[in-house]
């Protein structure tokens, strides 16, 4: 969902635009409003702004200065000037700063609505262009990706090779500074060309802000290595939300997990192992953007990340799929592992794989499921010496299904809890700011995530839920109190009684006063 920020020092105009655009675009745009440039700057420092709709002449900083500030933070922002001045000099200065459009307030609502529509379409066209551009840039980073993939699986990373690969890649990484790590998961497995296309888009979106390298791990997942400055870190989440939105426009959901600590290049393997353990503990929901806190790590496996054989590599992939909830890929890898185990003729190698599998299953049944399934069920999963391969595979599949079921239940419970939190917040703050960003800030989630969760778990849309809560409160106050219409409008989030009156009539089919009289006639 794109975000639109309205900035106008005339409160009645800002409020009118806010309610009008909310009503027109509903769940297509997240609309916010500010009454000064200082207030708008504070919003831009915390949140992504896709479309800026601003007046030019305001006390303090002007709309032209605000334009410059927003382009520094969010270069893709489309700026629309809405002003009462038809002065040619204003238009010239606006165009010089590459404004998307210049609209006079006297031109009416329909002209403005059409302009916002064009801005949304233009943003989507820009996404497509970036996809094409990213595919070309990605080829230069092939060697660096291979080195990172090797290092994450326990390989040694030579400084000379790293320096050469960074130079060839075109990414401004510093080989002598630590990096942060992350993990991305798409909603479903993709063909290699589509996976790489989506990864390239994310890299290209981040390129103006910080170096970020994505390396595919399988048909759904990729590792992330990035090197932010302190200033970059403050805006990182907003840029990644923008990437999630663009990926969603391509028909995919994207889950992102970021470590909160730095890792040396030579320790990428250890960092990757810790990251997978944390992902399992957090169990992120589809489409979420979460931060993984290294201090909360509780190692659940003694199995090294480095693979010593094809069988070990297969087992590592199975573990990754299980930890990250990739049920389809786990189902594909399991028979491959057991075929490798059956084909292993060396007794020592066979014993090592048996022990690694036993350790893996002990970890899963102990740390992952303790308290979630009954003890007798856990006992049936224990591996005994001499257990036939077919029985081992059956036990592993049973264990994996328990893990996936528990993860699914936990995610569903968590999402329902979030919906209840949102509903409670709406009910308690009807007179305040109920924009998606404001609610997300208050509940410490990301706007894109709570919008998706609400859509998936609730029978009504986010905007309709707010409208219904306001309507319920308004009807209650009209029928049970003698408060003025203006007072009721203010308590239900409307700054003007006139707009409340039009809104109420649209929803109820009668005026607020008519509703009050009817409700008392039937009392």
PDB file of N, CA and C in Angstrom, residues 158-232:
ATOM      1  N   UNK A 158      38.830 -15.431   2.182  1.00  0.00           N
ATOM      2  CA  UNK A 158      40.132 -14.787   2.059  1.00  0.00           C
ATOM      3  C   UNK A 158      39.955 -13.298   1.771  1.00  0.00           C
ATOM      4  N   UNK A 159      40.735 -12.464   2.469  1.00  0.00           N
ATOM      5  CA  UNK A 159      40.578 -11.019   2.339  1.00  0.00           C
ATOM      6  C   UNK A 159      40.831 -10.541   0.907  1.00  0.00           C
ATOM      7  N   UNK A 160      41.856 -11.099   0.245  1.00  0.00           N
ATOM      8  CA  UNK A 160      42.160 -10.676  -1.122  1.00  0.00           C
ATOM      9  C   UNK A 160      40.998 -10.973  -2.066  1.00  0.00           C
ATOM     10  N   UNK A 161      40.417 -12.170  -1.925  1.00  0.00           N
ATOM     11  CA  UNK A 161      39.279 -12.549  -2.776  1.00  0.00           C
ATOM     12  C   UNK A 161      38.086 -11.643  -2.513  1.00  0.00           C
ATOM     13  N   UNK A 162      37.866 -11.316  -1.223  1.00  0.00           N
ATOM     14  CA  UNK A 162      36.746 -10.453  -0.858  1.00  0.00           C
ATOM     15  C   UNK A 162      36.928  -9.058  -1.448  1.00  0.00           C
ATOM     16  N   UNK A 163      38.134  -8.497  -1.327  1.00  0.00           N
ATOM     17  CA  UNK A 163      38.397  -7.158  -1.857  1.00  0.00           C
ATOM     18  C   UNK A 163      38.172  -7.109  -3.369  1.00  0.00           C
ATOM     19  N   UNK A 164      38.642  -8.139  -4.067  1.00  0.00           N
ATOM     20  CA  UNK A 164      38.483  -8.174  -5.526  1.00  0.00           C
ATOM     21  C   UNK A 164      37.017  -8.304  -5.920  1.00  0.00           C
ATOM     22  N   UNK A 165      36.278  -9.157  -5.194  1.00  0.00           N
ATOM     23  CA  UNK A 165      34.861  -9.367  -5.510  1.00  0.00           C
ATOM     24  C   UNK A 165      34.048  -8.108  -5.240  1.00  0.00           C
ATOM     25  N   UNK A 166      34.357  -7.401  -4.152  1.00  0.00           N
ATOM     26  CA  UNK A 166      33.649  -6.155  -3.836  1.00  0.00           C
ATOM     27  C   UNK A 166      33.911  -5.113  -4.924  1.00  0.00           C
ATOM     28  N   UNK A 167      35.160  -5.022  -5.358  1.00  0.00           N
ATOM     29  CA  UNK A 167      35.513  -4.053  -6.403  1.00  0.00           C
ATOM     30  C   UNK A 167      34.752  -4.335  -7.697  1.00  0.00           C
ATOM     31  N   UNK A 168      34.677  -5.613  -8.087  1.00  0.00           N
ATOM     32  CA  UNK A 168      33.989  -5.982  -9.330  1.00  0.00           C
ATOM     33  C   UNK A 168      32.474  -5.823  -9.233  1.00  0.00           C
ATOM     34  N   UNK A 169      31.942  -5.957  -8.016  1.00  0.00           N
ATOM     35  CA  UNK A 169      30.480  -5.972  -7.845  1.00  0.00           C
ATOM     36  C   UNK A 169      29.825  -4.621  -8.067  1.00  0.00           C
ATOM     37  N   UNK A 170      30.578  -3.546  -7.798  1.00  0.00           N
ATOM     38  CA  UNK A 170      29.975  -2.222  -7.875  1.00  0.00           C
ATOM     39  C   UNK A 170      29.264  -1.820  -6.596  1.00  0.00           C
ATOM     40  N   UNK A 171      29.227  -2.718  -5.586  1.00  0.00           N
ATOM     41  CA  UNK A 171      28.623  -2.389  -4.299  1.00  0.00           C
ATOM     42  C   UNK A 171      29.663  -1.682  -3.424  1.00  0.00           C
ATOM     43  N   UNK A 172      29.303  -0.574  -2.767  1.00  0.00           N
ATOM     44  CA  UNK A 172      30.278   0.159  -1.946  1.00  0.00           C
ATOM     45  C   UNK A 172      30.494  -0.460  -0.566  1.00  0.00           C
ATOM     46  N   UNK A 173      30.725  -1.776  -0.509  1.00  0.00           N
ATOM     47  CA  UNK A 173      31.030  -2.424   0.767  1.00  0.00           C
ATOM     48  C   UNK A 173      32.458  -2.076   1.192  1.00  0.00           C
ATOM     49  N   UNK A 174      32.693  -2.095   2.501  1.00  0.00           N
ATOM     50  CA  UNK A 174      34.032  -1.933   3.064  1.00  0.00           C
ATOM     51  C   UNK A 174      34.426  -3.267   3.684  1.00  0.00           C
ATOM     52  N   UNK A 175      35.442  -3.927   3.126  1.00  0.00           N
ATOM     53  CA  UNK A 175      35.844  -5.256   3.601  1.00  0.00           C
ATOM     54  C   UNK A 175      36.410  -5.227   5.011  1.00  0.00           C
ATOM     55  N   UNK A 176      36.760  -4.040   5.507  1.00  0.00           N
ATOM     56  CA  UNK A 176      37.364  -3.936   6.838  1.00  0.00           C
ATOM     57  C   UNK A 176      36.349  -3.546   7.915  1.00  0.00           C
ATOM     58  N   UNK A 177      35.110  -3.336   7.506  1.00  0.00           N
ATOM     59  CA  UNK A 177      34.048  -3.023   8.472  1.00  0.00           C
ATOM     60  C   UNK A 177      33.100  -4.206   8.599  1.00  0.00           C
ATOM     61  N   UNK A 178      32.533  -4.433   9.794  1.00  0.00           N
ATOM     62  CA  UNK A 178      31.563  -5.527   9.946  1.00  0.00           C
ATOM     63  C   UNK A 178      30.276  -5.237   9.179  1.00  0.00           C
ATOM     64  N   UNK A 179      29.472  -6.264   9.010  1.00  0.00           N
ATOM     65  CA  UNK A 179      28.198  -6.137   8.300  1.00  0.00           C
ATOM     66  C   UNK A 179      27.075  -6.610   9.211  1.00  0.00           C
ATOM     67  N   UNK A 180      25.857  -6.327   8.806  1.00  0.00           N
ATOM     68  CA  UNK A 180      24.690  -6.929   9.452  1.00  0.00           C
ATOM     69  C   UNK A 180      24.104  -7.969   8.505  1.00  0.00           C
ATOM     70  N   UNK A 181      23.397  -8.928   9.088  1.00  0.00           N
ATOM     71  CA  UNK A 181      22.859 -10.027   8.294  1.00  0.00           C
ATOM     72  C   UNK A 181      21.342 -10.055   8.384  1.00  0.00           C
ATOM     73  N   UNK A 182      20.736 -10.693   7.407  1.00  0.00           N
ATOM     74  CA  UNK A 182      19.287 -10.858   7.409  1.00  0.00           C
ATOM     75  C   UNK A 182      18.895 -12.053   6.573  1.00  0.00           C
ATOM     76  N   UNK A 183      17.603 -12.311   6.564  1.00  0.00           N
ATOM     77  CA  UNK A 183      17.076 -13.481   5.851  1.00  0.00           C
ATOM     78  C   UNK A 183      15.735 -13.087   5.265  1.00  0.00           C
ATOM     79  N   UNK A 184      15.525 -13.419   4.008  1.00  0.00           N
ATOM     80  CA  UNK A 184      14.264 -13.103   3.353  1.00  0.00           C
ATOM     81  C   UNK A 184      13.565 -14.353   2.875  1.00  0.00           C
ATOM     82  N   UNK A 185      12.234 -14.352   2.967  1.00  0.00           N
ATOM     83  CA  UNK A 185      11.441 -15.504   2.524  1.00  0.00           C
ATOM     84  C   UNK A 185      10.257 -15.018   1.701  1.00  0.00           C
ATOM     85  N   UNK A 186      10.125 -15.532   0.501  1.00  0.00           N
ATOM     86  CA  UNK A 186       8.957 -15.241  -0.316  1.00  0.00           C
ATOM     87  C   UNK A 186       7.819 -16.179   0.077  1.00  0.00           C
ATOM     88  N   UNK A 187       6.606 -15.788  -0.276  1.00  0.00           N
ATOM     89  CA  UNK A 187       5.437 -16.562   0.138  1.00  0.00           C
ATOM     90  C   UNK A 187       5.350 -17.936  -0.483  1.00  0.00           C
ATOM     91  N   UNK A 188       6.004 -18.146  -1.615  1.00  0.00           N
ATOM     92  CA  UNK A 188       5.959 -19.451  -2.284  1.00  0.00           C
ATOM     93  C   UNK A 188       7.231 -19.626  -3.099  1.00  0.00           C
ATOM     94  N   UNK A 189       7.560 -20.881  -3.404  1.00  0.00           N
ATOM     95  CA  UNK A 189       8.733 -21.162  -4.225  1.00  0.00           C
ATOM     96  C   UNK A 189       8.547 -20.548  -5.612  1.00  0.00           C
ATOM     97  N   UNK A 190       9.652 -20.069  -6.189  1.00  0.00           N
ATOM     98  CA  UNK A 190       9.586 -19.410  -7.496  1.00  0.00           C
ATOM     99  C   UNK A 190      10.604 -20.018  -8.455  1.00  0.00           C
ATOM    100  N   UNK A 191      10.343 -19.852  -9.735  1.00  0.00           N
ATOM    101  CA  UNK A 191      11.331 -20.242 -10.729  1.00  0.00           C
ATOM    102  C   UNK A 191      12.578 -19.380 -10.535  1.00  0.00           C
ATOM    103  N   UNK A 192      13.781 -19.926 -10.811  1.00  0.00           N
ATOM    104  CA  UNK A 192      15.022 -19.182 -10.558  1.00  0.00           C
ATOM    105  C   UNK A 192      15.029 -17.780 -11.149  1.00  0.00           C
ATOM    106  N   UNK A 193      14.532 -17.628 -12.384  1.00  0.00           N
ATOM    107  CA  UNK A 193      14.589 -16.304 -13.013  1.00  0.00           C
ATOM    108  C   UNK A 193      13.701 -15.293 -12.281  1.00  0.00           C
ATOM    109  N   UNK A 194      12.545 -15.744 -11.766  1.00  0.00           N
ATOM    110  CA  UNK A 194      11.655 -14.843 -11.021  1.00  0.00           C
ATOM    111  C   UNK A 194      12.229 -14.520  -9.648  1.00  0.00           C
ATOM    112  N   UNK A 195      12.847 -15.532  -9.013  1.00  0.00           N
ATOM    113  CA  UNK A 195      13.484 -15.309  -7.716  1.00  0.00           C
ATOM    114  C   UNK A 195      14.575 -14.260  -7.847  1.00  0.00           C
ATOM    115  N   UNK A 196      15.447 -14.418  -8.833  1.00  0.00           N
ATOM    116  CA  UNK A 196      16.546 -13.473  -9.020  1.00  0.00           C
ATOM    117  C   UNK A 196      16.029 -12.093  -9.415  1.00  0.00           C
ATOM    118  N   UNK A 197      14.966 -12.047 -10.185  1.00  0.00           N
ATOM    119  CA  UNK A 197      14.379 -10.766 -10.578  1.00  0.00           C
ATOM    120  C   UNK A 197      13.900  -9.993  -9.348  1.00  0.00           C
ATOM    121  N   UNK A 198      13.232 -10.684  -8.443  1.00  0.00           N
ATOM    122  CA  UNK A 198      12.720 -10.030  -7.235  1.00  0.00           C
ATOM    123  C   UNK A 198      13.859  -9.607  -6.314  1.00  0.00           C
ATOM    124  N   UNK A 199      14.879 -10.471  -6.180  1.00  0.00           N
ATOM    125  CA  UNK A 199      16.037 -10.113  -5.360  1.00  0.00           C
ATOM    126  C   UNK A 199      16.766  -8.905  -5.941  1.00  0.00           C
ATOM    127  N   UNK A 200      16.908  -8.883  -7.259  1.00  0.00           N
ATOM    128  CA  UNK A 200      17.575  -7.756  -7.913  1.00  0.00           C
ATOM    129  C   UNK A 200      16.835  -6.447  -7.660  1.00  0.00           C
ATOM    130  N   UNK A 201      15.509  -6.509  -7.663  1.00  0.00           N
ATOM    131  CA  UNK A 201      14.710  -5.310  -7.422  1.00  0.00           C
ATOM    132  C   UNK A 201      14.992  -4.752  -6.030  1.00  0.00           C
ATOM    133  N   UNK A 202      15.056  -5.628  -5.029  1.00  0.00           N
ATOM    134  CA  UNK A 202      15.321  -5.175  -3.659  1.00  0.00           C
ATOM    135  C   UNK A 202      16.692  -4.505  -3.579  1.00  0.00           C
ATOM    136  N   UNK A 203      17.699  -5.125  -4.193  1.00  0.00           N
ATOM    137  CA  UNK A 203      19.044  -4.530  -4.191  1.00  0.00           C
ATOM    138  C   UNK A 203      19.035  -3.156  -4.855  1.00  0.00           C
ATOM    139  N   UNK A 204      18.325  -3.047  -5.958  1.00  0.00           N
ATOM    140  CA  UNK A 204      18.296  -1.785  -6.698  1.00  0.00           C
ATOM    141  C   UNK A 204      17.583  -0.700  -5.898  1.00  0.00           C
ATOM    142  N   UNK A 205      16.533  -1.066  -5.194  1.00  0.00           N
ATOM    143  CA  UNK A 205      15.817  -0.099  -4.358  1.00  0.00           C
ATOM    144  C   UNK A 205      16.704   0.414  -3.224  1.00  0.00           C
ATOM    145  N   UNK A 206      17.546  -0.472  -2.682  1.00  0.00           N
ATOM    146  CA  UNK A 206      18.385  -0.094  -1.553  1.00  0.00           C
ATOM    147  C   UNK A 206      19.668   0.605  -1.994  1.00  0.00           C
ATOM    148  N   UNK A 207      20.044   0.462  -3.262  1.00  0.00           N
ATOM    149  CA  UNK A 207      21.340   0.958  -3.747  1.00  0.00           C
ATOM    150  C   UNK A 207      21.593   2.437  -3.437  1.00  0.00           C
ATOM    151  N   UNK A 208      20.596   3.342  -3.581  1.00  0.00           N
ATOM    152  CA  UNK A 208      20.870   4.749  -3.277  1.00  0.00           C
ATOM    153  C   UNK A 208      21.111   5.014  -1.793  1.00  0.00           C
ATOM    154  N   UNK A 209      20.802   4.059  -0.937  1.00  0.00           N
ATOM    155  CA  UNK A 209      20.832   4.312   0.501  1.00  0.00           C
ATOM    156  C   UNK A 209      21.956   3.576   1.222  1.00  0.00           C
ATOM    157  N   UNK A 210      22.203   2.323   0.867  1.00  0.00           N
ATOM    158  CA  UNK A 210      23.244   1.546   1.530  1.00  0.00           C
ATOM    159  C   UNK A 210      23.538   0.297   0.719  1.00  0.00           C
ATOM    160  N   UNK A 211      24.756  -0.258   0.839  1.00  0.00           N
ATOM    161  CA  UNK A 211      25.058  -1.496   0.115  1.00  0.00           C
ATOM    162  C   UNK A 211      24.336  -2.681   0.739  1.00  0.00           C
ATOM    163  N   UNK A 212      23.612  -3.436  -0.076  1.00  0.00           N
ATOM    164  CA  UNK A 212      22.888  -4.620   0.397  1.00  0.00           C
ATOM    165  C   UNK A 212      23.002  -5.702  -0.671  1.00  0.00           C
ATOM    166  N   UNK A 213      23.512  -6.863  -0.276  1.00  0.00           N
ATOM    167  CA  UNK A 213      23.708  -7.983  -1.198  1.00  0.00           C
ATOM    168  C   UNK A 213      22.794  -9.133  -0.804  1.00  0.00           C
ATOM    169  N   UNK A 214      22.030  -9.647  -1.765  1.00  0.00           N
ATOM    170  CA  UNK A 214      21.133 -10.779  -1.538  1.00  0.00           C
ATOM    171  C   UNK A 214      21.686 -12.007  -2.256  1.00  0.00           C
ATOM    172  N   UNK A 215      21.689 -13.142  -1.563  1.00  0.00           N
ATOM    173  CA  UNK A 215      22.186 -14.398  -2.133  1.00  0.00           C
ATOM    174  C   UNK A 215      21.127 -15.466  -1.960  1.00  0.00           C
ATOM    175  N   UNK A 216      20.685 -16.078  -3.058  1.00  0.00           N
ATOM    176  CA  UNK A 216      19.612 -17.067  -2.942  1.00  0.00           C
ATOM    177  C   UNK A 216      20.126 -18.334  -2.268  1.00  0.00           C
ATOM    178  N   UNK A 217      19.289 -18.868  -1.353  1.00  0.00           N
ATOM    179  CA  UNK A 217      19.614 -20.093  -0.621  1.00  0.00           C
ATOM    180  C   UNK A 217      18.830 -21.282  -1.168  1.00  0.00           C
ATOM    181  N   UNK A 218      17.617 -21.011  -1.650  1.00  0.00           N
ATOM    182  CA  UNK A 218      16.780 -22.039  -2.272  1.00  0.00           C
ATOM    183  C   UNK A 218      15.715 -21.326  -3.099  1.00  0.00           C
ATOM    184  N   UNK A 219      14.671 -22.041  -3.491  1.00  0.00           N
ATOM    185  CA  UNK A 219      13.670 -21.468  -4.398  1.00  0.00           C
ATOM    186  C   UNK A 219      12.771 -20.428  -3.743  1.00  0.00           C
ATOM    187  N   UNK A 220      12.885 -20.229  -2.425  1.00  0.00           N
ATOM    188  CA  UNK A 220      12.042 -19.256  -1.726  1.00  0.00           C
ATOM    189  C   UNK A 220      12.836 -18.245  -0.924  1.00  0.00           C
ATOM    190  N   UNK A 221      14.041 -18.619  -0.516  1.00  0.00           N
ATOM    191  CA  UNK A 221      14.743 -17.843   0.509  1.00  0.00           C
ATOM    192  C   UNK A 221      16.069 -17.277   0.019  1.00  0.00           C
ATOM    193  N   UNK A 222      16.485 -16.208   0.675  1.00  0.00           N
ATOM    194  CA  UNK A 222      17.773 -15.603   0.358  1.00  0.00           C
ATOM    195  C   UNK A 222      18.374 -15.009   1.624  1.00  0.00           C
ATOM    196  N   UNK A 223      19.689 -14.981   1.651  1.00  0.00           N
ATOM    197  CA  UNK A 223      20.389 -14.327   2.754  1.00  0.00           C
ATOM    198  C   UNK A 223      20.610 -12.866   2.387  1.00  0.00           C
ATOM    199  N   UNK A 224      20.800 -12.044   3.413  1.00  0.00           N
ATOM    200  CA  UNK A 224      21.019 -10.611   3.213  1.00  0.00           C
ATOM    201  C   UNK A 224      22.282 -10.210   3.962  1.00  0.00           C
ATOM    202  N   UNK A 225      23.164  -9.498   3.297  1.00  0.00           N
ATOM    203  CA  UNK A 225      24.325  -8.885   3.940  1.00  0.00           C
ATOM    204  C   UNK A 225      24.278  -7.403   3.601  1.00  0.00           C
ATOM    205  N   UNK A 226      24.303  -6.548   4.619  1.00  0.00           N
ATOM    206  CA  UNK A 226      24.242  -5.108   4.355  1.00  0.00           C
ATOM    207  C   UNK A 226      25.120  -4.368   5.349  1.00  0.00           C
ATOM    208  N   UNK A 227      25.458  -3.141   5.011  1.00  0.00           N
ATOM    209  CA  UNK A 227      26.435  -2.376   5.791  1.00  0.00           C
ATOM    210  C   UNK A 227      25.935  -0.943   5.965  1.00  0.00           C
ATOM    211  N   UNK A 228      25.018  -0.733   6.909  1.00  0.00           N
ATOM    212  CA  UNK A 228      24.429   0.604   7.060  1.00  0.00           C
ATOM    213  C   UNK A 228      25.273   1.522   7.930  1.00  0.00           C
ATOM    214  N   UNK A 229      25.181   2.813   7.651  1.00  0.00           N
ATOM    215  CA  UNK A 229      25.724   3.803   8.573  1.00  0.00           C
ATOM    216  C   UNK A 229      24.680   4.042   9.654  1.00  0.00           C
ATOM    217  N   UNK A 230      25.020   4.846  10.642  1.00  0.00           N
ATOM    218  CA  UNK A 230      24.061   5.133  11.718  1.00  0.00           C
ATOM    219  C   UNK A 230      22.822   5.827  11.168  1.00  0.00           C
ATOM    220  N   UNK A 231      23.013   6.727  10.205  1.00  0.00           N
ATOM    221  CA  UNK A 231      21.881   7.438   9.601  1.00  0.00           C
ATOM    222  C   UNK A 231      21.034   6.483   8.768  1.00  0.00           C
ATOM    223  N   UNK A 232      21.701   5.567   8.033  1.00  0.00           N
ATOM    224  CA  UNK A 232      20.978   4.583   7.226  1.00  0.00           C
ATOM    225  C   UNK A 232      20.076   3.724   8.094  1.00  0.00           C
TER     226      UNK A 232
END
